Amino acid sequence: HQTVTVVYGPDIDAGPDTTTCVGVPYTFPTTITPPNQTYNITWTPATGLNNPNILQPTATATTPGITTYVISANPGAAGCV
């Protein structure tokens, strides 16, 4: 007899797409549900971020262009990324 438990991964909202200027900091208004857990956060690419391992990092562009950031949140052994 084997029991398999299926759980949902965290629901992450990094905010809307935005435009900023070179040298102007932008802090992601990221929220995560459920909020009462500890997550290992990883943003990629880490380029321009003050800390790629926090929920709401600040990005400061040094050159014009488009950067697409992807966030993952790992709640640990029993969770889904």
Coordinates of N, CA, C and O in Angstrom, one line a residue:
H1 N 0.8 -1.2 0.0 CA 0.0 0.0 0.0 C 0.9 1.2 0.0 O 1.8 1.4 0.8
Q2 N 0.7 2.2 -0.9 CA 1.4 3.4 -1.0 C 0.5 4.6 -1.1 O -0.5 4.5 -1.9
T3 N 0.8 5.6 -0.4 CA 0.0 6.8 -0.4 C 0.8 7.9 -1.1 O 2.0 8.1 -0.8
V4 N 0.2 8.5 -2.1 CA 0.9 9.6 -2.8 C 0.1 10.9 -2.6 O -1.1 11.0 -2.8
T5 N 0.8 11.9 -2.1 CA 0.2 13.2 -1.8 C 0.6 14.2 -2.9 O 1.8 14.3 -3.2
V6 N -0.4 14.8 -3.5 CA -0.1 15.8 -4.6 C -0.4 17.2 -4.0 O -1.5 17.4 -3.4
V7 N 0.6 18.1 -4.2 CA 0.4 19.4 -3.6 C 0.6 20.4 -4.8 O 1.2 20.1 -5.8
Y8 N 0.1 21.6 -4.6 CA 0.4 22.7 -5.5 C 1.7 23.4 -5.2 O 2.1 23.5 -4.0
G9 N 2.4 23.9 -6.2 CA 3.6 24.7 -6.0 C 3.1 26.1 -5.6 O 1.9 26.4 -5.6
P10 N 4.1 26.9 -5.2 CA 3.7 28.3 -4.8 C 3.2 29.1 -6.0 O 3.6 28.8 -7.1
D11 N 2.3 30.0 -5.7 CA 1.8 31.0 -6.7 C 2.6 32.3 -6.6 O 2.5 32.9 -5.6
I12 N 3.3 32.6 -7.7 CA 4.2 33.8 -7.6 C 3.7 34.9 -8.6 O 3.4 34.5 -9.8
D13 N 3.6 36.1 -8.2 CA 3.3 37.2 -9.1 C 4.4 38.2 -8.9 O 4.6 38.9 -7.9
A14 N 5.2 38.4 -10.0 CA 6.3 39.3 -10.0 C 5.9 40.7 -10.4 O 6.7 41.6 -10.6
G15 N 4.6 41.0 -10.6 CA 4.1 42.3 -11.0 C 4.1 42.4 -12.6 O 4.5 41.5 -13.3
P16 N 3.6 43.5 -13.1 CA 3.4 43.7 -14.5 C 4.7 44.0 -15.2 O 5.7 44.4 -14.5
D17 N 4.7 43.7 -16.5 CA 5.9 44.2 -17.3 C 6.1 45.7 -17.1 O 5.1 46.4 -16.9
T18 N 7.3 46.2 -17.2 CA 7.5 47.6 -16.9 C 8.7 48.1 -17.7 O 9.4 47.3 -18.3
T19 N 8.8 49.4 -17.8 CA 9.8 50.1 -18.5 C 10.5 51.0 -17.5 O 9.8 51.7 -16.7
T20 N 11.8 51.0 -17.5 CA 12.6 51.9 -16.7 C 13.8 52.5 -17.5 O 14.0 52.1 -18.6
C21 N 14.5 53.4 -16.9 CA 15.6 54.0 -17.6 C 17.0 53.4 -17.1 O 17.0 52.9 -16.0
V22 N 18.0 53.5 -17.9 CA 19.3 53.1 -17.5 C 19.7 53.9 -16.2 O 19.5 55.1 -16.1
G23 N 20.2 53.1 -15.2 CA 20.6 53.7 -14.0 C 19.5 54.0 -13.0 O 19.8 54.4 -11.8
V24 N 18.3 53.8 -13.3 CA 17.1 54.0 -12.4 C 16.7 52.7 -11.8 O 16.3 51.7 -12.5
P25 N 16.9 52.5 -10.5 CA 16.5 51.2 -9.8 C 15.0 51.0 -9.9 O 14.2 51.9 -9.8
Y26 N 14.7 49.7 -10.1 CA 13.3 49.2 -10.1 C 13.2 48.0 -9.1 O 14.0 47.0 -9.3
T27 N 12.4 48.1 -8.1 CA 12.2 47.0 -7.2 C 10.9 46.2 -7.6 O 9.9 46.7 -7.7
F28 N 11.1 44.9 -7.8 CA 10.0 44.0 -8.2 C 9.0 43.9 -7.0 O 9.4 43.6 -5.9
P29 N 7.7 44.2 -7.3 CA 6.7 44.1 -6.3 C 6.1 42.7 -6.1 O 4.9 42.4 -6.1
T30 N 7.0 41.7 -6.0 CA 6.7 40.3 -6.0 C 5.9 39.9 -4.8 O 6.2 40.2 -3.7
T31 N 4.9 39.0 -5.0 CA 4.1 38.4 -3.9 C 4.2 36.9 -4.2 O 4.3 36.4 -5.3
I32 N 4.0 36.1 -3.1 CA 4.0 34.7 -3.2 C 3.0 34.1 -2.2 O 2.8 34.6 -1.2
T33 N 2.3 33.1 -2.7 CA 1.2 32.4 -1.9 C 1.5 30.9 -1.9 O 1.8 30.4 -3.0
P34 N 1.5 30.2 -0.8 CA 1.3 30.8 0.6 C 2.5 31.6 1.1 O 3.6 31.2 0.9
P35 N 2.2 32.7 1.7 CA 3.3 33.6 2.2 C 4.0 33.1 3.5 O 5.0 33.6 3.8
N36 N 3.4 32.2 4.2 CA 3.9 31.8 5.5 C 4.8 30.6 5.5 O 4.9 29.8 6.4
Q37 N 5.6 30.5 4.3 CA 6.5 29.4 4.2 C 7.9 30.0 4.0 O 8.0 31.1 3.5
T38 N 8.9 29.2 4.2 CA 10.3 29.6 3.8 C 10.6 29.0 2.4 O 10.4 27.9 2.2
Y39 N 11.1 29.9 1.6 CA 11.4 29.5 0.2 C 12.8 29.8 -0.1 O 13.4 30.8 0.4
N40 N 13.4 29.0 -1.0 CA 14.7 29.3 -1.6 C 14.4 29.9 -2.9 O 13.9 29.3 -3.8
I41 N 14.6 31.2 -3.0 CA 14.3 32.1 -4.2 C 15.5 32.1 -5.1 O 16.6 32.4 -4.6
T42 N 15.2 32.0 -6.4 CA 16.3 32.2 -7.4 C 15.7 33.0 -8.6 O 14.7 32.6 -9.2
W43 N 16.3 34.1 -8.9 CA 16.0 34.9 -10.0 C 17.1 34.7 -11.1 O 18.3 34.6 -10.8
T44 N 16.7 34.5 -12.3 CA 17.7 34.4 -13.4 C 17.2 35.2 -14.6 O 16.0 35.3 -14.8
P45 N 18.1 35.9 -15.2 CA 19.5 36.0 -14.9 C 19.7 36.9 -13.7 O 18.8 37.7 -13.3
A46 N 20.8 36.9 -13.0 CA 21.1 37.7 -11.9 C 21.7 39.1 -12.3 O 21.8 39.9 -11.4
T47 N 21.9 39.2 -13.5 CA 22.5 40.5 -14.1 C 21.6 41.7 -13.6 O 20.4 41.8 -13.9
G48 N 22.3 42.7 -13.0 CA 21.6 43.9 -12.6 C 20.9 43.9 -11.3 O 20.4 44.9 -10.9
L49 N 20.7 42.7 -10.7 CA 20.0 42.5 -9.5 C 20.9 42.8 -8.3 O 22.0 42.3 -8.2
N50 N 20.3 43.4 -7.3 CA 21.1 43.6 -6.0 C 21.2 42.3 -5.2 O 22.2 42.2 -4.5
N51 N 20.2 41.4 -5.4 CA 20.3 40.1 -4.7 C 19.4 39.1 -5.5 O 18.2 39.3 -5.4
P52 N 19.9 38.1 -6.2 CA 19.0 37.2 -6.9 C 18.3 36.2 -6.1 O 17.6 35.3 -6.6
N53 N 18.5 36.2 -4.7 CA 17.9 35.2 -3.9 C 16.9 35.8 -2.8 O 16.7 35.2 -1.8
I54 N 16.3 36.9 -3.2 CA 15.3 37.5 -2.3 C 14.0 37.6 -3.1 O 14.0 37.7 -4.4
L55 N 12.9 37.8 -2.5 CA 11.6 37.9 -3.2 C 11.4 39.1 -4.0 O 10.9 39.1 -5.1
Q56 N 11.9 40.3 -3.4 CA 11.7 41.6 -4.1 C 13.1 42.3 -4.3 O 13.4 43.3 -3.7
P57 N 13.9 41.7 -5.3 CA 15.1 42.4 -5.6 C 15.0 43.7 -6.3 O 13.9 43.9 -6.9
T58 N 16.0 44.5 -6.3 CA 16.0 45.7 -7.1 C 16.9 45.5 -8.3 O 18.1 45.0 -8.2
A59 N 16.4 45.8 -9.5 CA 17.2 45.8 -10.7 C 17.6 47.1 -11.2 O 16.8 48.1 -11.1
T60 N 18.8 47.3 -11.6 CA 19.3 48.5 -12.1 C 20.0 48.2 -13.4 O 21.1 47.6 -13.4
A61 N 19.4 48.7 -14.5 CA 20.0 48.4 -15.8 C 21.2 49.4 -16.1 O 21.2 50.5 -15.7
T62 N 22.2 48.8 -16.7 CA 23.4 49.6 -17.1 C 23.4 49.9 -18.6 O 24.2 50.7 -19.0
T63 N 22.6 49.2 -19.4 CA 22.6 49.4 -20.8 C 21.1 49.2 -21.3 O 20.3 48.5 -20.6
P64 N 20.7 49.9 -22.4 CA 19.4 49.8 -22.9 C 19.1 48.4 -23.4 O 20.1 47.7 -23.8
G65 N 17.9 48.0 -23.5 CA 17.5 46.7 -24.0 C 16.4 46.1 -23.2 O 15.8 46.7 -22.3
I66 N 16.1 44.8 -23.5 CA 15.0 44.1 -22.8 C 15.6 42.9 -22.1 O 16.4 42.2 -22.6
T67 N 15.3 42.8 -20.8 CA 15.7 41.7 -20.0 C 14.5 41.0 -19.5 O 13.6 41.6 -18.9
T68 N 14.4 39.7 -19.6 CA 13.3 38.9 -19.1 C 13.8 38.2 -17.9 O 14.7 37.4 -18.0
Y69 N 13.3 38.5 -16.7 CA 13.7 37.8 -15.5 C 12.7 36.7 -15.1 O 11.5 36.8 -15.3
V70 N 13.2 35.6 -14.7 CA 12.4 34.4 -14.2 C 12.7 34.1 -12.8 O 13.9 34.1 -12.4
I71 N 11.6 34.0 -12.0 CA 11.8 33.7 -10.6 C 11.4 32.2 -10.3 O 10.3 31.8 -10.9
S72 N 12.1 31.5 -9.5 CA 11.6 30.2 -9.0 C 11.7 30.2 -7.5 O 12.5 30.9 -6.9
A73 N 10.7 29.5 -6.9 CA 10.7 29.5 -5.4 C 10.5 28.0 -5.0 O 9.6 27.3 -5.4
N74 N 11.5 27.5 -4.3 CA 11.5 26.1 -3.8 C 11.2 26.1 -2.3 O 12.0 26.6 -1.5
P75 N 10.0 25.5 -2.0 CA 9.6 25.4 -0.6 C 10.3 24.3 0.2 O 10.0 24.1 1.4
G76 N 11.2 23.5 -0.4 CA 11.8 22.5 0.3 C 11.4 21.1 -0.1 O 10.8 20.9 -1.1
A77 N 11.8 20.1 0.7 CA 11.7 18.7 0.3 C 10.3 18.3 -0.1 O 10.1 17.5 -1.0
A78 N 9.3 18.8 0.6 CA 7.9 18.3 0.3 C 7.1 19.2 -0.6 O 5.9 19.0 -0.9
G79 N 7.8 20.2 -1.2 CA 7.0 21.1 -2.0 C 7.4 21.0 -3.5 O 8.2 20.2 -3.9
C80 N 6.7 21.8 -4.3 CA 6.9 21.9 -5.7 C 7.5 23.3 -6.1 O 7.1 24.3 -5.5
V81 N 8.5 23.3 -7.0 CA 9.1 24.6 -7.4 C 8.2 25.3 -8.4 O 7.6 24.7 -9.3

